[in-house]
XYZ file of C-alpha atoms in Angstrom:
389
model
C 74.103 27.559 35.003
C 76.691 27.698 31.852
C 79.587 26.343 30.933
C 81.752 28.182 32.923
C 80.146 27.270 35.988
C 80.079 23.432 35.335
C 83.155 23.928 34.476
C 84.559 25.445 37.890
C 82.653 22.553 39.594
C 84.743 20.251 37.754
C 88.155 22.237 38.205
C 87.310 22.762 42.108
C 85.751 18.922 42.630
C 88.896 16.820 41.084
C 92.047 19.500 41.751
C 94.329 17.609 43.697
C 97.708 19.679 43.773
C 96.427 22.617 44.744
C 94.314 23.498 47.348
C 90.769 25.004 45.545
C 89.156 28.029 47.761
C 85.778 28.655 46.364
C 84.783 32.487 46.242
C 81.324 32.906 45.149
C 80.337 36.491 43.922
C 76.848 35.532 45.517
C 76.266 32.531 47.456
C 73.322 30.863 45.134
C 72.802 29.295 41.650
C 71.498 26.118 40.150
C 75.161 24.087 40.637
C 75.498 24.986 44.180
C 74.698 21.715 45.798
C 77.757 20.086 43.374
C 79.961 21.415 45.160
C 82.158 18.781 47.437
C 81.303 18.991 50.834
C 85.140 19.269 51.975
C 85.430 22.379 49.660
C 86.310 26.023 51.817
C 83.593 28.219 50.936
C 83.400 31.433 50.873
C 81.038 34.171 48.915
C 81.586 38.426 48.145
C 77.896 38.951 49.294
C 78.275 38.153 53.245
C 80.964 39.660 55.206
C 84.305 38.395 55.505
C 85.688 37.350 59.283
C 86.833 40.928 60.476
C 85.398 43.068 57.543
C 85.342 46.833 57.990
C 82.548 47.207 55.424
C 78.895 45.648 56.210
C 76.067 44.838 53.874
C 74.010 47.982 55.629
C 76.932 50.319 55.153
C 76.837 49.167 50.922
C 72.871 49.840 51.465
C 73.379 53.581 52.104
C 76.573 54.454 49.790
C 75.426 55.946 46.004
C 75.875 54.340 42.924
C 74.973 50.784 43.080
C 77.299 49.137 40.759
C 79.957 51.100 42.026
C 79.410 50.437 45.520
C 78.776 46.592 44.557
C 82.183 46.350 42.973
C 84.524 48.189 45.750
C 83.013 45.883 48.426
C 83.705 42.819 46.367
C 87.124 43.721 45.365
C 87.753 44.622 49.446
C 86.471 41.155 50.859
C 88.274 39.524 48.236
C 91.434 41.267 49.034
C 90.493 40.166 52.739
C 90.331 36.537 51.878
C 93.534 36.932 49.635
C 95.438 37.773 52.668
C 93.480 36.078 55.292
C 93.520 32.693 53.258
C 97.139 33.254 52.067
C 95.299 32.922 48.480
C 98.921 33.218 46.130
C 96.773 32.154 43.127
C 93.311 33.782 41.718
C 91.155 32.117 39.057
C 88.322 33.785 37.605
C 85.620 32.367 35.156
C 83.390 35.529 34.304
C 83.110 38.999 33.340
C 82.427 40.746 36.902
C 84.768 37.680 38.755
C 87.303 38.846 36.269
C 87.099 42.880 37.362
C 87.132 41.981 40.710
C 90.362 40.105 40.627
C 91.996 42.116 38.687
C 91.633 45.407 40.459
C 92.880 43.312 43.796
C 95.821 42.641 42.149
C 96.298 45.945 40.260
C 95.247 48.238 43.074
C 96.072 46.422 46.381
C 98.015 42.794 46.227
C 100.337 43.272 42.973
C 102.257 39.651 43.804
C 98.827 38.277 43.517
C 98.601 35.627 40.412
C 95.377 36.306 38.462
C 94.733 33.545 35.786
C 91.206 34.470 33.970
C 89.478 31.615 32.022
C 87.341 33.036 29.140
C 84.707 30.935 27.489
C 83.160 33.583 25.237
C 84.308 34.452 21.922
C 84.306 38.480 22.905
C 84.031 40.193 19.945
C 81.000 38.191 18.646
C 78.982 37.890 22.165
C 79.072 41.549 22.939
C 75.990 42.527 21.206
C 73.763 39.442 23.056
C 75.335 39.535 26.319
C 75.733 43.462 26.639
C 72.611 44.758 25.034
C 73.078 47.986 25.868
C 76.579 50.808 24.393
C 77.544 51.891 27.390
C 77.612 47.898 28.994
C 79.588 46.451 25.822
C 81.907 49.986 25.862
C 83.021 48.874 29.539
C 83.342 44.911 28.275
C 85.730 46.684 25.864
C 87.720 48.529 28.341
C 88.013 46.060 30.569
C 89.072 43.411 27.837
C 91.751 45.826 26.400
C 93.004 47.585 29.120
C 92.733 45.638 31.992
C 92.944 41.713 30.571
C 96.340 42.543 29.253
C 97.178 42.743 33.697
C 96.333 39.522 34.117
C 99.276 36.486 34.247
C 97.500 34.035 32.110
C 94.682 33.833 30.469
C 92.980 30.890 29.707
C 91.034 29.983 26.223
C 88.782 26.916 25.348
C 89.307 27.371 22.078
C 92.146 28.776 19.556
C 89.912 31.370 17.902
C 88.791 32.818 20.988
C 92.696 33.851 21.744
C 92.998 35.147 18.302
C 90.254 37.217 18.924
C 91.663 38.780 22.146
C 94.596 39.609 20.570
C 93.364 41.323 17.050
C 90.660 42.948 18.682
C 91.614 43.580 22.170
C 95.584 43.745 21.861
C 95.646 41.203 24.122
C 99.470 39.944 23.932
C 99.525 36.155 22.521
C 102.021 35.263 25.213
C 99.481 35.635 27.944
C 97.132 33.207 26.232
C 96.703 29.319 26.879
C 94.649 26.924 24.865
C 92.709 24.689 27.166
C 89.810 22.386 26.955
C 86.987 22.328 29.242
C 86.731 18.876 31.011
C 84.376 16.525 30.690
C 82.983 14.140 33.652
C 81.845 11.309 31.117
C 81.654 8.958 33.981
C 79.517 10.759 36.175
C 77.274 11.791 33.097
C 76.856 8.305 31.568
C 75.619 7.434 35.144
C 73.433 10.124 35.238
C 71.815 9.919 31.656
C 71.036 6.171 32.651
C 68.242 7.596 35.200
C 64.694 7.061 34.595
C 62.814 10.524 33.170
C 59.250 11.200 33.171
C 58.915 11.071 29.104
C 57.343 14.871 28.202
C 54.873 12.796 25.378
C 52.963 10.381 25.163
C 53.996 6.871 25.520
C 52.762 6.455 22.270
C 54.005 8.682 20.423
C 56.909 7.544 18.450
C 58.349 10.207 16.309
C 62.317 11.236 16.116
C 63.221 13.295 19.307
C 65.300 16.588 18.811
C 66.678 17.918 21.998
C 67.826 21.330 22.756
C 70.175 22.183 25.716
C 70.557 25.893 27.086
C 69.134 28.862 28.439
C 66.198 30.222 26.517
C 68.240 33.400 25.345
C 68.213 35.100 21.723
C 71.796 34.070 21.532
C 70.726 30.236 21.572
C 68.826 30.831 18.286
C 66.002 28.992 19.349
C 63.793 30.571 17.333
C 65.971 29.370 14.276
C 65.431 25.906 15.392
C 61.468 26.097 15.871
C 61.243 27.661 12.280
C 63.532 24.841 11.016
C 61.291 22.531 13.113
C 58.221 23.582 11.181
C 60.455 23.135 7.709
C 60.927 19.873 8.884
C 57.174 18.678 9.967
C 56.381 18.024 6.406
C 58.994 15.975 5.107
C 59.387 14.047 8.566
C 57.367 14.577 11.619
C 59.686 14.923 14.888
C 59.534 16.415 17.857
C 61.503 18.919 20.433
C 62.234 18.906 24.279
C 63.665 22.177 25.315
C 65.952 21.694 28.443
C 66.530 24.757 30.102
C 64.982 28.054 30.955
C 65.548 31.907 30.534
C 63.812 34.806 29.575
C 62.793 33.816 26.139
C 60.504 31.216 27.033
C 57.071 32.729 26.751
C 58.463 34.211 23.550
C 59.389 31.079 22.475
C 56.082 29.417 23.662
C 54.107 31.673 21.421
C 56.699 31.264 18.168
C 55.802 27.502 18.265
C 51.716 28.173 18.335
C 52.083 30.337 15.717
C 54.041 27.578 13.563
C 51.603 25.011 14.978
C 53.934 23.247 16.972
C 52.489 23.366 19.882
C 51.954 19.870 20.213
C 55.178 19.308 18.777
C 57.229 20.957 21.166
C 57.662 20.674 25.417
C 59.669 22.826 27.425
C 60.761 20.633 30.584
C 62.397 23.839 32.230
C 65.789 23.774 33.970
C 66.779 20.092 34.975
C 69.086 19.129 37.427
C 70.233 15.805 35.409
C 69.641 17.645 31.731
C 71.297 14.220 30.891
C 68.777 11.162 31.229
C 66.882 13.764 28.734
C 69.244 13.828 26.170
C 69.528 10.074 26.292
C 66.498 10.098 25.224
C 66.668 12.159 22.101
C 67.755 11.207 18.646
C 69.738 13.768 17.569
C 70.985 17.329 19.548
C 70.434 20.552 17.947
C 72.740 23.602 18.962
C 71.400 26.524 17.163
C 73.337 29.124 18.463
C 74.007 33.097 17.484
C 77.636 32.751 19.028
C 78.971 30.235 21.575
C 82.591 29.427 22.090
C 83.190 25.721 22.808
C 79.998 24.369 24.045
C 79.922 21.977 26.664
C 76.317 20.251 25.488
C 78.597 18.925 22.410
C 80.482 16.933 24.402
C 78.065 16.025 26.914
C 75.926 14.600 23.725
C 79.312 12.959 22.488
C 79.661 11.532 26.038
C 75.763 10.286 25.608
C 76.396 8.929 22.258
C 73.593 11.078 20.754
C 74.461 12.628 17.165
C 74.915 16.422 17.331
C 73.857 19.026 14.166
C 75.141 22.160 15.403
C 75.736 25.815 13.802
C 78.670 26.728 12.816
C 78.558 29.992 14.130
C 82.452 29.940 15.727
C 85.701 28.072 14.751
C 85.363 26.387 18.567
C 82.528 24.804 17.093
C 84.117 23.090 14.367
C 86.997 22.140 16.738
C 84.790 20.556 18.857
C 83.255 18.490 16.608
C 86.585 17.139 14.889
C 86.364 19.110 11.835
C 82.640 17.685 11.710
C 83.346 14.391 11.921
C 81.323 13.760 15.222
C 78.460 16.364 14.062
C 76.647 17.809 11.375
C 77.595 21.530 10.766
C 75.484 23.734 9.425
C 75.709 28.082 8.643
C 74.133 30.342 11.206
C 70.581 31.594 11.171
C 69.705 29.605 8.395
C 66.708 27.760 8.984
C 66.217 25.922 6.070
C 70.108 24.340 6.339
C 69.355 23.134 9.449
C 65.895 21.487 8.614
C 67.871 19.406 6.318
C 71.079 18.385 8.321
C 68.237 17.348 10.810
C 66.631 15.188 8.022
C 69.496 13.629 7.470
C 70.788 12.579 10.840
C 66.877 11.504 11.917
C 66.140 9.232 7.738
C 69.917 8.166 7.760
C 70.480 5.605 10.690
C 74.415 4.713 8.975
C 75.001 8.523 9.460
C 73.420 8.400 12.756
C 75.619 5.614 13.663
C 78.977 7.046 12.303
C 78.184 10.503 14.180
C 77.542 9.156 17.129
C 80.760 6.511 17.107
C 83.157 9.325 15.970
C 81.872 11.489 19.018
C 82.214 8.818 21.499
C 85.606 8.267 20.382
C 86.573 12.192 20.088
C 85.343 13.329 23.628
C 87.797 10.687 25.188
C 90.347 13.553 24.671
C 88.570 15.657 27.082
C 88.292 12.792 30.031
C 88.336 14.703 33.587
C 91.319 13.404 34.928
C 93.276 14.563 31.594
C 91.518 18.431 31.335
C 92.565 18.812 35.247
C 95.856 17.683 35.002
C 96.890 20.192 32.617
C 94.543 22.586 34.297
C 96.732 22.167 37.601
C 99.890 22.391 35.625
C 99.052 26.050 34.308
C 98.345 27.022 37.392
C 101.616 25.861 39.224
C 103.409 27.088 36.607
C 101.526 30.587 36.782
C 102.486 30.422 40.517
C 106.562 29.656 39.251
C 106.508 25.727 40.270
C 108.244 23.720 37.761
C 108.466 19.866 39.227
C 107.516 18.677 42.707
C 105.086 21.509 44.079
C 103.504 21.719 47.289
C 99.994 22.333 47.548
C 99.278 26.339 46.661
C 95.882 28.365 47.577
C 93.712 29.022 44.267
């Protein structure tokens, strides 16, 4: 439900020189019914036309994980050949293993392009909570990445940080942004939404886009909506869900929001919400290049957002189409809040500078160059036919 998947959707949706093959590691997810109906489809959790190994034969082999991974990596490998597959493009940690050992330990022609919208270093400790799970992240990232015949950033800092703390050789990386339907989500943000107040109620709205994780900093924001109540009474939708929301429930009756804030819960059209709202609030521990920015930009809603990567600041043209503001800091982001919610001229000037920013990452733009690594990956220069990826 991230940013890499919406991304894929976009990639796979609006490709038109090569021929997209969709392999699912597990046929389910929130997104699944965006895919185009014309796409093949195929998933690592059913067996493959002709497969030697079946889901009751995984059942009784020892060591889960283990297990898990070898049958992935041989129904890939099946598809690969089956398919004629010349190109593989992966957009998360275990989709990046499993393409990589194909091509390392069975198909070494194979192309393997992996997309990485994580800033490594800095996510380990919230996405890996565990030693042993951030000590294989590691491995994989140094020894294995380095295999791969691209890799794919969506933002310069995160390729600078594969290559000082990885060793990840620069020539493998490739700066690309994620792209952005605006189209389809200025459509969709025009929908009627049942409001989550009451019709009377006419305070600011602050909205907040994500899973309920610890790495969203969500916490941060409901302490820096409490900061705020005083000066200027406002209140928060929460769009999302995860398994911080009953944590997060009982932060905001401690602070005495609770009729301040609503939690709407995962949304298929997060959009006609954030129409709604006054201002969006990132509050992040560590993102990358987040794809709520430029779906607000898209919106024409004015962003405050942490600071808490260089991708961020990128994002938001230096902080020309956003307020930035220093991570975990509560009171800082009480205030850039203020602002953007008392100050309709900044309001204004935010939300025309995004408008005018995100038209650099238009869909038809982002794929285009999207296709052209990829043919290029594959050794196309000018003219190519259509290639399996």
């Amino acid at each position: 439900m991230g940013g890499a998947e919406r991304t894929y959707l976009n990639l796979a949706n609006h490709v038109r020189q090569v021929i997209p093959v969709t392999v699912l590691l597990q046929r389910r997810g929130g997104l699944l019914h965006e895919l185009s109906d014309g796409l093949e489809l195929h998933s690592l959790d059913a067996p493959t036309a002709g497969g030697l190994i079946s889901a009751d034969f995984l059942e009784e082999m020892s060591g889960g994980s283990p297990s898990q991974l070898l049958l992935e990596c041989h129904r890939l490998r099946q598809l690969v050949d089956t398919l004629q597959i010349r190109v593989v493009t992966s957009f998360l940690m275990r989709a990046h293993l499993v393409a990589l050992l194909v091509k390392i330990l069975f198909r070494p022609r194979l192309r393997v392009v992996l997309n990485i919208h994580e800033h490594m270093s800095e996510s380990a400790r919230f996405l890996y909570p565990k030693r042993r799970d951030r000590a294989v992240a590691h491995w994989v990232a140094s020894r294995l990445f380095p295999r791969a015949d691209r890799i794919v950033v969506v933002a310069d800092e995160l390729g600078r940080d594969l290559t000082a703390k990885f060793g990840v050789p620069a020539a493998l990386l490739q700066t690309l942004a994620n792209p952005v339907d605006l189209d389809r989500i200025r459509t969709l943000a025009m929908q009627p939404v049942e409001p989550p107040f009451p019709k009377d109620d006419r305070r600011p709205t602050i909205c907040a886009i994500g899973r309920l994780v610890y790495l969203k900093g969500y916490d941060v924001l409901l302490h820096a909506v409490a900061r705020l109540r005083s000066a200027l009474p406002a209140r928060l939708v929460f769009v999302g869900d995860g398994d911080e929301r009953s944590a997060l429930v009982a932060l905001a009756t401690r602070l005495g929001l609770e009729n301040d804030v609503h939690f709407v819960g995962w949304q298929r059209n997060p959009w006609a919400y954030l129409r709604g709202a006054h201002v969006l609030a990132l509050s992040s521990r560590t993102e990358a290049f987040p794809s709520v920015l430029t779906e607000a930009m898209a919106v024409g809603v004015p962003i405050v957002a942490v600071e808490c990567s260089a991708g961020i600041r990128d994002c938001l043209d230096g902080g020309k189409a956003g307020l930035l503001v220093s991570p975990d800091d509560a009171e800082a982001l009480a205030r850039a809040l203020h602002r953007v919610l008392s100050e309709p001229a900044l309001a204004m000037t935010l939300s025309a500078n995004g408008t005018k920013h995100v038209s650099q990452f238009a869909l038809e733009r982002r794929v285009a160059a999207y296709e052209t690594m990829l043919l290029e990956t594959d050794g196309y220069r000018s003219d190519p036919p259509g290639i399996r990826a």
